[in-house]
Coordinates of C-alpha atoms in Angstrom, one line a residue:
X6 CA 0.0 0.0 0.0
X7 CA 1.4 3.5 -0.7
X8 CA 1.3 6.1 1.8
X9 CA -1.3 8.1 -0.3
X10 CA -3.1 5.5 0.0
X11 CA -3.2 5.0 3.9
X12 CA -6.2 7.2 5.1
X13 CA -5.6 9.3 8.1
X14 CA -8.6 8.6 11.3
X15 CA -9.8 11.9 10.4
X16 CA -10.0 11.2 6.4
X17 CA -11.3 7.6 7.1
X18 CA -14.2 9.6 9.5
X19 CA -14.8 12.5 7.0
X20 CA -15.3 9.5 4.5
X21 CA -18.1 7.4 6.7
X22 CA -19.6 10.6 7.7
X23 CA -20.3 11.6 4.0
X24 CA -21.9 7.7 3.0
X25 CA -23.8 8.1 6.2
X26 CA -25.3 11.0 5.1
X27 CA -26.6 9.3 1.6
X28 CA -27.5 6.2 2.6
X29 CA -29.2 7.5 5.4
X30 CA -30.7 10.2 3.5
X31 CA -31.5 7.2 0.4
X32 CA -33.6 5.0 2.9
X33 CA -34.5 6.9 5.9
X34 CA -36.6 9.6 4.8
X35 CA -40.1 8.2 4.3
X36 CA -40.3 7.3 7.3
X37 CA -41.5 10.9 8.0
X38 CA -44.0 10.7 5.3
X39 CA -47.1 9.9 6.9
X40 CA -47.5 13.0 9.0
X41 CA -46.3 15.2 5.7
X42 CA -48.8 13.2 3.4
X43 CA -51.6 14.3 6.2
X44 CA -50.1 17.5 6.8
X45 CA -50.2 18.3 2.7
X46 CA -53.6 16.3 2.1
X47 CA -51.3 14.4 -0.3
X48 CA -52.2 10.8 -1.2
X49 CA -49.2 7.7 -1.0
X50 CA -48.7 8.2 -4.8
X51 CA -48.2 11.8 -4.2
X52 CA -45.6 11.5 -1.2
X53 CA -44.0 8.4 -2.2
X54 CA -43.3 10.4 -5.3
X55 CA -40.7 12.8 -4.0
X56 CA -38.9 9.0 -3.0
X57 CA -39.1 8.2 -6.7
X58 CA -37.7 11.4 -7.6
X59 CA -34.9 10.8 -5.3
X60 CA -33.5 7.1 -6.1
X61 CA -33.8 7.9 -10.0
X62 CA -31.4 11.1 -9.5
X63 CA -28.9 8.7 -7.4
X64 CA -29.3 6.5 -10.6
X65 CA -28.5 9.7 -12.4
X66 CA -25.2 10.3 -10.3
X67 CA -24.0 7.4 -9.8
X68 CA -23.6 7.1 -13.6
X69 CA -22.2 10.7 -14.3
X70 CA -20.4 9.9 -11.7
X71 CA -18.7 6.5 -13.1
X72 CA -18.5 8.1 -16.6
X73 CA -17.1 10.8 -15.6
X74 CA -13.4 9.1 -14.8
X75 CA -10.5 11.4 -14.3
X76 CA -12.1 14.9 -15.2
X77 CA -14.1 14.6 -11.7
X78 CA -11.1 14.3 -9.0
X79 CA -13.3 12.5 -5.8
X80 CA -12.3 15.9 -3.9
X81 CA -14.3 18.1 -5.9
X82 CA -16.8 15.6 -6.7
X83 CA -17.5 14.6 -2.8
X84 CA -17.8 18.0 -2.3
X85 CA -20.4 19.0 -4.9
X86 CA -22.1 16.1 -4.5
X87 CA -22.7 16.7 -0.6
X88 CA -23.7 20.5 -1.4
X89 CA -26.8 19.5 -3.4
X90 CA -27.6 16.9 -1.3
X91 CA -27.5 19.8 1.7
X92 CA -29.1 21.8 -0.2
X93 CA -31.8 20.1 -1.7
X94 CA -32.8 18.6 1.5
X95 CA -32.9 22.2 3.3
X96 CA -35.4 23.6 0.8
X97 CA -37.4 20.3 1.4
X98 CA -37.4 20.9 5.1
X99 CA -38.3 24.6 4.9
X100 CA -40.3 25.1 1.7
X101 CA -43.2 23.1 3.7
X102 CA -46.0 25.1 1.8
X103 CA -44.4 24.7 -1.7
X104 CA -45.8 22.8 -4.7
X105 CA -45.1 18.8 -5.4
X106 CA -43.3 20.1 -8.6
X107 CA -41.0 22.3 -6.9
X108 CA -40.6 19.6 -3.9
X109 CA -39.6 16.8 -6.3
X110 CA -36.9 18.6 -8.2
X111 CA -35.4 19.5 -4.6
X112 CA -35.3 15.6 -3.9
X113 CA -33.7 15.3 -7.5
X114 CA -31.1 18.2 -6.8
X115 CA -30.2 15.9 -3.8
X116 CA -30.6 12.8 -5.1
X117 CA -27.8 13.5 -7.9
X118 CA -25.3 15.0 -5.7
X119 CA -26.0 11.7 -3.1
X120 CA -25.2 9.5 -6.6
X121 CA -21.7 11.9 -6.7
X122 CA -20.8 11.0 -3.3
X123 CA -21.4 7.3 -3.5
X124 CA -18.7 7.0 -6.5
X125 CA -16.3 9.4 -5.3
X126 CA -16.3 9.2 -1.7
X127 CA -14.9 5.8 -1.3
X128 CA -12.2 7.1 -3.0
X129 CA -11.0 9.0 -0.3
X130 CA -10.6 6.7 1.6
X131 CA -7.4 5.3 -0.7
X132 CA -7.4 3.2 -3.8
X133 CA -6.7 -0.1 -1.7
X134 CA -8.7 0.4 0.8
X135 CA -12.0 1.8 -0.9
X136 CA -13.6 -1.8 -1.1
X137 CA -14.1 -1.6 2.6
X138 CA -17.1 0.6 2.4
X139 CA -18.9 -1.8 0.6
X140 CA -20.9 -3.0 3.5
X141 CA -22.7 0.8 4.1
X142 CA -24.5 -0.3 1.2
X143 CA -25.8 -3.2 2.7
X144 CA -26.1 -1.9 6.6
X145 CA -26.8 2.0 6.1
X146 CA -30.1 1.5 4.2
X147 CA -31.7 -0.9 6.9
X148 CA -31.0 1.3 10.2
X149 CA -31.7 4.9 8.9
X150 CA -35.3 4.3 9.3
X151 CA -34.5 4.2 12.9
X152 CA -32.2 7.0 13.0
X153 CA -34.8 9.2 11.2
X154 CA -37.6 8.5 12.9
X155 CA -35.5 9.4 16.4
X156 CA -35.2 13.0 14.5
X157 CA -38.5 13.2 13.5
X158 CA -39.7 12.0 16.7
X159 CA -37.4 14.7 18.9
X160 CA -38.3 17.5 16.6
X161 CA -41.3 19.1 18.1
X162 CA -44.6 16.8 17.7
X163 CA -43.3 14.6 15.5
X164 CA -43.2 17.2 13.0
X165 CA -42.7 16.0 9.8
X166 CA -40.1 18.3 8.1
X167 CA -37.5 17.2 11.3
X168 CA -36.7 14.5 8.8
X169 CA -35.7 16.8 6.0
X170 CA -33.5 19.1 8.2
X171 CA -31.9 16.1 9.5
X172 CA -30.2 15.4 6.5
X173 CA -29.1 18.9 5.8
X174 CA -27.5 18.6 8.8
X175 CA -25.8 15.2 8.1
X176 CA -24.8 16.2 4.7
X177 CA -23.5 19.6 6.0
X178 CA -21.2 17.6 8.9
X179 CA -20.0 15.6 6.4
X180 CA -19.2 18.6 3.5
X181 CA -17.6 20.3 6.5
X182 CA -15.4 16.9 7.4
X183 CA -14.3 16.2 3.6
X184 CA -13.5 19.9 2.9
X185 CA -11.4 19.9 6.5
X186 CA -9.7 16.4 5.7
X187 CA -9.0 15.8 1.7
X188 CA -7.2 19.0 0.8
X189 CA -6.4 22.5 1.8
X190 CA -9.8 25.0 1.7
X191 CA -8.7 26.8 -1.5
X192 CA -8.8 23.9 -3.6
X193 CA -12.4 24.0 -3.8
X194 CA -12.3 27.2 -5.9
X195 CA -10.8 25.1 -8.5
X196 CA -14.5 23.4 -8.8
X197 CA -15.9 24.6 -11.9
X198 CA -12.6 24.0 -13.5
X199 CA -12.7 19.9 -12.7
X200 CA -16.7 19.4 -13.2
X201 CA -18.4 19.3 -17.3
X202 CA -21.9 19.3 -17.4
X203 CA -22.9 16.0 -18.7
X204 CA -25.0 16.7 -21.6
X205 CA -25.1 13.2 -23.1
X206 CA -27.4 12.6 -19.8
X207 CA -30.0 15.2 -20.6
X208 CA -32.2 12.7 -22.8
X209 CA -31.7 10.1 -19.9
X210 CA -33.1 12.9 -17.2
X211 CA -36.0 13.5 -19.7
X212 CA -36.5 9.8 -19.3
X213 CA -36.6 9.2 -15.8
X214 CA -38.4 12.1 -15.7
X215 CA -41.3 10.2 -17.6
X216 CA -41.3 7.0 -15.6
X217 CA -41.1 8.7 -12.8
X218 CA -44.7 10.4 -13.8
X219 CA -45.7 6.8 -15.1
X220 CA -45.1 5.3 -12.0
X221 CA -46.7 7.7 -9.8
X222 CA -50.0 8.6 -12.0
X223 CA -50.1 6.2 -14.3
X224 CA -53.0 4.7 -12.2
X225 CA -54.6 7.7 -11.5
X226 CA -55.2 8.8 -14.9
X227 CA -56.1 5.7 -16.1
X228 CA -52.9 4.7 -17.9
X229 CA -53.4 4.7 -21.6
X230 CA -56.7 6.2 -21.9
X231 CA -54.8 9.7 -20.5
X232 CA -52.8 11.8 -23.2
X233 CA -50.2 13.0 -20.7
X234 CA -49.5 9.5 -19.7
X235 CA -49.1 8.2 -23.8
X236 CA -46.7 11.0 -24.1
X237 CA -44.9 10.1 -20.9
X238 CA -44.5 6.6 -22.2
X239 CA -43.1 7.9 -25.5
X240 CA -40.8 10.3 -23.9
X241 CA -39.5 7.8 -21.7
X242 CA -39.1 4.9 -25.2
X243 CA -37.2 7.9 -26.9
X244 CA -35.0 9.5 -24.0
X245 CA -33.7 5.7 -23.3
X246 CA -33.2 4.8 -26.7
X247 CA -30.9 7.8 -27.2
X248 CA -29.0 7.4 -24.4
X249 CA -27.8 4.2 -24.4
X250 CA -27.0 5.6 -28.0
X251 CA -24.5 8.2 -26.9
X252 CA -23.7 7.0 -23.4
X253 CA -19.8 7.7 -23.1
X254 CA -17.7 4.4 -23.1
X255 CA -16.6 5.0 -19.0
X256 CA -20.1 3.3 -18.3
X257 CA -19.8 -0.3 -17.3
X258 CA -20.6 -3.0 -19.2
X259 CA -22.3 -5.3 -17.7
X260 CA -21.8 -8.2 -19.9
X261 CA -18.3 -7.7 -19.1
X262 CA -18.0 -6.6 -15.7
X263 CA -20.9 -8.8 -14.3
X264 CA -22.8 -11.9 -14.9
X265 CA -26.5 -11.9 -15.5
X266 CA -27.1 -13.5 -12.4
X267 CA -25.2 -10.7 -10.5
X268 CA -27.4 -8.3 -12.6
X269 CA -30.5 -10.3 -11.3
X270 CA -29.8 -10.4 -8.2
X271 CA -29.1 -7.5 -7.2
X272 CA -31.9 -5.8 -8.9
X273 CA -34.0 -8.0 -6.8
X274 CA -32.9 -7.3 -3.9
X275 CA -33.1 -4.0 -4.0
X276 CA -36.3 -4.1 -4.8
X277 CA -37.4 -6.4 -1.7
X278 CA -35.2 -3.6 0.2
X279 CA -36.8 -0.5 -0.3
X280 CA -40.2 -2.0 -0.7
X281 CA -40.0 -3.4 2.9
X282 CA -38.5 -0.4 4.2
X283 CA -41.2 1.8 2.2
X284 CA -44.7 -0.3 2.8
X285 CA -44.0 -0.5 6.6
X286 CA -44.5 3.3 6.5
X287 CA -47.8 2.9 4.7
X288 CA -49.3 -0.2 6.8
X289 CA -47.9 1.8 10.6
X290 CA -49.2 4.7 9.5
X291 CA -52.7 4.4 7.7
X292 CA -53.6 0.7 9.0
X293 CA -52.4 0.3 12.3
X294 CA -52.0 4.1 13.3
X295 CA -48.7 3.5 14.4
X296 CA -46.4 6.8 15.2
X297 CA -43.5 7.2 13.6
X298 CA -41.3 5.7 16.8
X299 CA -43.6 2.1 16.7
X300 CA -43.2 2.3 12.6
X301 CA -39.5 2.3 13.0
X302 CA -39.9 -0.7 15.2
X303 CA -41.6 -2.4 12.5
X304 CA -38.3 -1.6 10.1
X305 CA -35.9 -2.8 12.7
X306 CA -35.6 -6.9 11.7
X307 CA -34.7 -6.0 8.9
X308 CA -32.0 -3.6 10.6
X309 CA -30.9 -7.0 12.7
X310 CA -30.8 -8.7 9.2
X311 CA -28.7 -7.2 7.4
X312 CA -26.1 -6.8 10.2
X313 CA -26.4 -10.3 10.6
X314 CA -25.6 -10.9 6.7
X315 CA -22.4 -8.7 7.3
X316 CA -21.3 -10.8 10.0
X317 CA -22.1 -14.0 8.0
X318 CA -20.0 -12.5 4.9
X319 CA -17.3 -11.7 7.6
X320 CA -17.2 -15.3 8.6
X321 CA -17.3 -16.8 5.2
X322 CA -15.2 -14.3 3.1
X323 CA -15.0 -16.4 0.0
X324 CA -18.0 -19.0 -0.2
X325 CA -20.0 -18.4 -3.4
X326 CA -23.1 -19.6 -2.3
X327 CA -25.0 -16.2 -0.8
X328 CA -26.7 -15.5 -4.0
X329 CA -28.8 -18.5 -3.5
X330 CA -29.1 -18.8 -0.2
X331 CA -30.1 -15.2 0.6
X332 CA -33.0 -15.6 -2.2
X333 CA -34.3 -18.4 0.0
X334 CA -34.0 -16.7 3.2
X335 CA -36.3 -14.0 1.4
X336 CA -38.9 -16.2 0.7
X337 CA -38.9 -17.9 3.6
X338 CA -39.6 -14.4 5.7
X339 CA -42.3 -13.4 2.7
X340 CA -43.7 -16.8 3.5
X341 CA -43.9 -16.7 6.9
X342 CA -45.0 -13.2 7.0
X343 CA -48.2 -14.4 4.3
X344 CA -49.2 -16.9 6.8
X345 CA -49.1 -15.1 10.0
X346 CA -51.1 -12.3 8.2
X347 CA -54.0 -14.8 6.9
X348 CA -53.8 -16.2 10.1
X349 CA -54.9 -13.1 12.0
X350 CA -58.6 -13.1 13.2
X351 CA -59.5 -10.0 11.3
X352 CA -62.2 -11.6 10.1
X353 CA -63.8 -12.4 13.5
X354 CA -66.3 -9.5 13.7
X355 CA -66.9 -8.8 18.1
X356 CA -62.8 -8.4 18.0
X357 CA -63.5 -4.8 16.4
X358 CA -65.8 -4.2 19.5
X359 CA -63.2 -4.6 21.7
X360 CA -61.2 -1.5 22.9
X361 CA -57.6 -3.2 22.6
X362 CA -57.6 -5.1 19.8
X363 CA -55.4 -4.6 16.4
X364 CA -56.7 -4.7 13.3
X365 CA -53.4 -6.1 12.1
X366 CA -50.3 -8.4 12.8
X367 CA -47.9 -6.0 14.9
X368 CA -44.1 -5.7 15.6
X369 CA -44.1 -9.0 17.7
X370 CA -45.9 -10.8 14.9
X371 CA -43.7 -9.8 12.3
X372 CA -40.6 -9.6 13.9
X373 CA -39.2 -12.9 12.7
X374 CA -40.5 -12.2 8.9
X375 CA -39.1 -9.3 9.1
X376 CA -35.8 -10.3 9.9
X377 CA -35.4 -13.4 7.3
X378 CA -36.5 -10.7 4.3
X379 CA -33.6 -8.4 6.0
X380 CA -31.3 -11.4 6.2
X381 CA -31.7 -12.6 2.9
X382 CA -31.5 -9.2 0.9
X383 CA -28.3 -8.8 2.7
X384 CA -26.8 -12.3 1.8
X385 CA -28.1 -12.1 -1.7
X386 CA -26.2 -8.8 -2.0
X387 CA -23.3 -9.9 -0.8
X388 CA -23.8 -12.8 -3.2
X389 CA -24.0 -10.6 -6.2
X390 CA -21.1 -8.6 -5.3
X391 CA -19.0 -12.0 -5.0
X392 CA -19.9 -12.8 -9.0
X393 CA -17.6 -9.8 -10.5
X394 CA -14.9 -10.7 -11.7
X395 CA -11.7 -10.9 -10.1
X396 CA -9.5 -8.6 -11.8
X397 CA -9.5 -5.5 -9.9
X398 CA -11.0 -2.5 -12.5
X399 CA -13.3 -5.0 -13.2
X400 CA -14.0 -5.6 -9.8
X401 CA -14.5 -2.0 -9.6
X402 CA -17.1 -1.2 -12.1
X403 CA -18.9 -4.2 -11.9
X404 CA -19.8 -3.3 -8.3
X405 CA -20.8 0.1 -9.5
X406 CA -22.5 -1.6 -12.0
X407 CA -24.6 -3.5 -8.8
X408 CA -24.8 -0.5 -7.3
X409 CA -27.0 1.3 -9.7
X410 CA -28.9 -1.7 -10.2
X411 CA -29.7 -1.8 -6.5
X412 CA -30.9 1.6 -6.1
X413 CA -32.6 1.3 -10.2
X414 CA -34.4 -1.9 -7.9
X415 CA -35.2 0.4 -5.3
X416 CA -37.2 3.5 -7.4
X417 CA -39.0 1.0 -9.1
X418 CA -40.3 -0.3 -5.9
X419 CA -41.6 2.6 -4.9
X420 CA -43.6 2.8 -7.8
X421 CA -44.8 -0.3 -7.6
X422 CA -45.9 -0.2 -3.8
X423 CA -47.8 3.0 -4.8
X424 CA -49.7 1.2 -7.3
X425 CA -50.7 -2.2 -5.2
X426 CA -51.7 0.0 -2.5
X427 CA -54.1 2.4 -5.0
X428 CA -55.3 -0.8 -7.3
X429 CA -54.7 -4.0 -4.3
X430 CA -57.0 -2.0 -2.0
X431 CA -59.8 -1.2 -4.5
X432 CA -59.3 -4.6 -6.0
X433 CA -59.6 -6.4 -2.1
X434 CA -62.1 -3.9 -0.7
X435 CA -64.5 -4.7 -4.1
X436 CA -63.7 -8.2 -3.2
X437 CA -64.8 -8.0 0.7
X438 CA -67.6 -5.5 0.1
X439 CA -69.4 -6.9 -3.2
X440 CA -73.3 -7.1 -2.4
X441 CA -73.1 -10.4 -4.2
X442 CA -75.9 -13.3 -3.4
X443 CA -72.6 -14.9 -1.3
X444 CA -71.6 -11.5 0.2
X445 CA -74.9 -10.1 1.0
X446 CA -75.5 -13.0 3.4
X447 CA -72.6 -12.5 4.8
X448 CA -72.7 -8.8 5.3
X449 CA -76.2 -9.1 6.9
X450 CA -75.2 -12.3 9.4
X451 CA -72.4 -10.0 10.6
X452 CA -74.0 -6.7 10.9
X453 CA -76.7 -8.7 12.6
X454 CA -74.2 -10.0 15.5
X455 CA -72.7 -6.7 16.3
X456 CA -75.8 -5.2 16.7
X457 CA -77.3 -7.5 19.2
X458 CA -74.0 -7.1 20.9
X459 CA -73.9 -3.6 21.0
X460 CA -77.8 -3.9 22.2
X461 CA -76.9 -5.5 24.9
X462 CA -74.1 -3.6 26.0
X463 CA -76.4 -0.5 26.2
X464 CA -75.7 1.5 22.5
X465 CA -79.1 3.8 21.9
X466 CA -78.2 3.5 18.1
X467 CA -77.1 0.0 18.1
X468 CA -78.1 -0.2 13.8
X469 CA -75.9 2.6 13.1
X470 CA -73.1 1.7 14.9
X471 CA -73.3 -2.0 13.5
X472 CA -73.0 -0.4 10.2
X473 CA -70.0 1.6 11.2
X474 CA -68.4 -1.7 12.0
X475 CA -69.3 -3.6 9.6
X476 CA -67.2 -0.7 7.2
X477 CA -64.6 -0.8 8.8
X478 CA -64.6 -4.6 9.4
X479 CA -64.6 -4.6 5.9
X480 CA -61.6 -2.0 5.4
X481 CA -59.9 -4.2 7.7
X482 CA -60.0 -7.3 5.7
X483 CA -59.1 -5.7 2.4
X484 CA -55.8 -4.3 3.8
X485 CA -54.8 -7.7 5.3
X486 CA -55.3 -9.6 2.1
X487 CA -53.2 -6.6 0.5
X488 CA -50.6 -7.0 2.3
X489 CA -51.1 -10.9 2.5
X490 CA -50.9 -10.7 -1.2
X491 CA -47.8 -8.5 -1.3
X492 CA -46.2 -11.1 0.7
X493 CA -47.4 -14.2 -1.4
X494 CA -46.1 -12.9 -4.7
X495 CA -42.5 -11.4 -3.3
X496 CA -42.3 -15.4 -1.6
X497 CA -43.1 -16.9 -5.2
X498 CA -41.0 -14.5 -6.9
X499 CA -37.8 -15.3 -4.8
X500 CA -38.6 -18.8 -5.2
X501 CA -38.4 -18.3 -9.1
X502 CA -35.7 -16.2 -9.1
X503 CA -33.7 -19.0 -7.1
X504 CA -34.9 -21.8 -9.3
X505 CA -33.8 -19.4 -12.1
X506 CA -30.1 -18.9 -10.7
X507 CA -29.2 -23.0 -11.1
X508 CA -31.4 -24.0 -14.4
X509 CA -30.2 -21.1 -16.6
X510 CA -27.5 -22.7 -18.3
X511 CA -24.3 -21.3 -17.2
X512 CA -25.5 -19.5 -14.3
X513 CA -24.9 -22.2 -11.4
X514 CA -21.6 -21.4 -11.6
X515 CA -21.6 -18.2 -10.9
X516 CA -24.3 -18.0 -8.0
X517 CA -22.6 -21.4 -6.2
X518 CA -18.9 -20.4 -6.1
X519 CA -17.3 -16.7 -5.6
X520 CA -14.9 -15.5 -8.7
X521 CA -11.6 -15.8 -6.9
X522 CA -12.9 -19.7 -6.6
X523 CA -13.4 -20.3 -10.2
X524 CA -9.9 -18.9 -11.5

């Protein structure tokens, strides 16, 4: 190792403290979005849309930033990168009145400059030693939930734009620990001189820019049958096309860098991430009324998880077989977290009489289900990162390759959550509530048995308040089997994926033994 490349404590901190800020800032801050969605009279494909807006401009600067090469030193680029980031999530914590429009493009200003950091901090650190960040990519994402909801929760009421300021905070700690440890102060004025605009990546914004409208109102304006959402679609067909048409050659390759199965991987499992992170924010806030402290709780397996993954991969630094295994351990928790959901007496009609019962499985319930999805996204990640190859600038790219994939994975979960929750719920709640000749029947025997019930307890409107109950019996069930359903297909999809990792021909290789094994 040369000396430039042996970090100081300080450089080594001032590196940490600028991921810390990213990650946490990348999977923290929705967490935060139930009282803002209430606050704004925003629905979840409205809120969740400033998330989407986020992860897509990470995508965005993670790949200017791995195109960029040698014309961004990591210096200058950690430092721009954790400016936007400080700024865009100060206007998000302050601008509380301000329209969606104006909101998302602040999460976008941060969300490239977060991309920025993720390539170039690690560098910092010292060429040799860089790989030793890779677990914050793993660990980071799982426990800011918790560390933003502690904000949230110690900022006033549990007022929602404590989140927001948070992260400025963060990012402006770590902007002021990178300026103070990578180079003298004056440097910085040399800025404009390192840093092109990338204009090769302005029909890729326009793009994501489309999908990211596709995702979030696709549903709501009835897909195809809207205009804006046909020329969103076309926008999106065009801006990718030319893109990968003029995308500079620094991009990886990931039929060189990476196997298909690494691809595959890792593009699953940051989708099962972000989603599990995301919906527990939906089902604490709007089904269970949970605060923003007890929905953190419900994040935290997954915390204990992935920690537990890193101290697997610690113990078992060149076994190949995490890809696999950590796609089982996913279904497995998605399995067991689909039966103790059907399994809940939602159904039984008196229990919504009672004063102390749950409409829902809670943090006890879910605690082990929790923890296997947490554990197996972590091992499968740590499986994916073992397929690229050996040689160490492909090394390199092909887990920035992963990277991208991950938080790609991640944005499009969002999406999708926003859409089961809009279309699952109206889907389930039809389903519960038709006035069918097998519904009916049911819906009158029920109605029937809380009302004597309530009669006899002493209710002066004892019809009225059956009915009441009925509804929200019925609201009840339909979020379960949402949820239930969530769980079902992310258990059969892990399944397939695993199945898919040892038929493919030429695959089992890859996902059974690390690269270092097979040269």
């Amino acid at each position: 190792m040369n000396e430039s490349d042996r970090p100081s404590a300080w450089k080594t901190a001032a590196v940490i403290s600028a991921m810390t800020a990213v990650w946490i800032t990348t999977a923290g801050h929705t967490m935060n979005f139930r009282e803002m969605e209430a606050a704004r009279g925003w629905i979840a494909s409205e809120g969740y849309s400033l998330h989407t807006a986020y992860l897509l401009s990470v995508v965005l600067g993670l790949l200017y930033g791995y195109s960029s090469g040698p014309k961004n030193e990591p210096f200058n680029a950690t430092v721009a990168g954790l400016f936007l980031l400080a700024t865009g999530s100060l206007v998000n914590g302050t601008q509380l009145t301000a329209p969606l429009p104006l909101l998302a493009a602040s999460r976008a200003v941060a969300g490239f400059g977060g991309g920025m950091v993720l390539v170039k901090a690690p560098a910092l650190h010292g060429a040799a030693r860089a790989n030793s960040l890779a677990w914050a990519g793993i660990v980071l994402p799982s426990i800011a939930p918790l560390l933003v909801a502690v904000a949230t929760f110690h900022y006033g009421w549990s007022n929602w734009e404590g989140a927001f300021l948070f992260e400025f905070v963060l990012a402006a700690a770590g902007l002021c620990l990178v300026m103070a440890a990578g180079k003298p102060f004056q440097q910085v004025s040399t800025l404009h001189r390192n840093i092109t605009f990338p204009w090769w990546m302005l029909p890729l914004v326009a793009a994501m820019a489309a999908g990211w409208y596709v995702l979030h109102w696709g549903q709501l304006e009835g897909w195809i049958d809207s205009a804006n959402i046909q020329m969103a679609f076309l926008l999106f067909a065009l801006g990718s096309a030319f893109s990968i048409g003029v995308a500079p050659a620094g991009l990886p390759d990931w039929r060189k860098v990476a196997p298909t199965a690494a691809v595959l991987v890792a593009l699953f499992a940051g989708f099962t991430q972000y989603f599990n992170v995301s919906d527990m924010g939906v089902y604490g806030g709007l089904f269970v009324n949970f605060g923003v402290w007890e929905r953190a709780l419900l994040v935290w397996p997954i915390s204990c998880g992935a920690a537990m993954a890193v101290v697997v991969a610690r113990f078992y630094p060149k076994a190949g077989w995490f890809a696999i295994t950590g796609l089982l351990f996913i279904a497995a928790g998605m399995g067991l977290a689909h039966e103790r959901t059907m399994d809940w007496p939602y159904w039984r009609i008196l229990n919504q009489v009672e004063f102390n019962w749950f409409p829902a499985p809670q943090v006890r319930e879910l605690w082990m289900p929790r923890f296997l999805m947490g554990l197996g996204t972590g091992l499968a990640f740590v499986g994916a990162q073992r397929m690229v190859p050996v040689d160490p600038d492909d090394a390199a790219r092909g887990r920035h390759l992963l990277t991208v994939v991950q938080i790609l994975g991640g944005a499009l979960s969002i999406g999708a959550l926003c859409l089961c929750l809009t279309r699952g719920y109206q889907n389930q709640y039809s389903f519960v509530a038709e006035k069918g000749f097998i519904q009916e029947t049911a819906v009158r025997e029920y109605t029937g048995i809380v009302r004597r019930a309530l009669s006899e307890s002493g209710f002066q409107n004892a019809t009225h308040a059956a009915d009441t109950v009925a509804h929200r019996a019925i609201s009840y069930e339909a979020n379960n089997l949402v949820f239930a359903n969530l769980y079902g297909w992310f258990a059969a999809s892990a399944v397939t994926m695993a199945v898919i990792m040892v038929i493919i021909p030429g695959r089992k290789k890859d996902c059974f033994f690390s690269r270092d094994q097979q040269s």
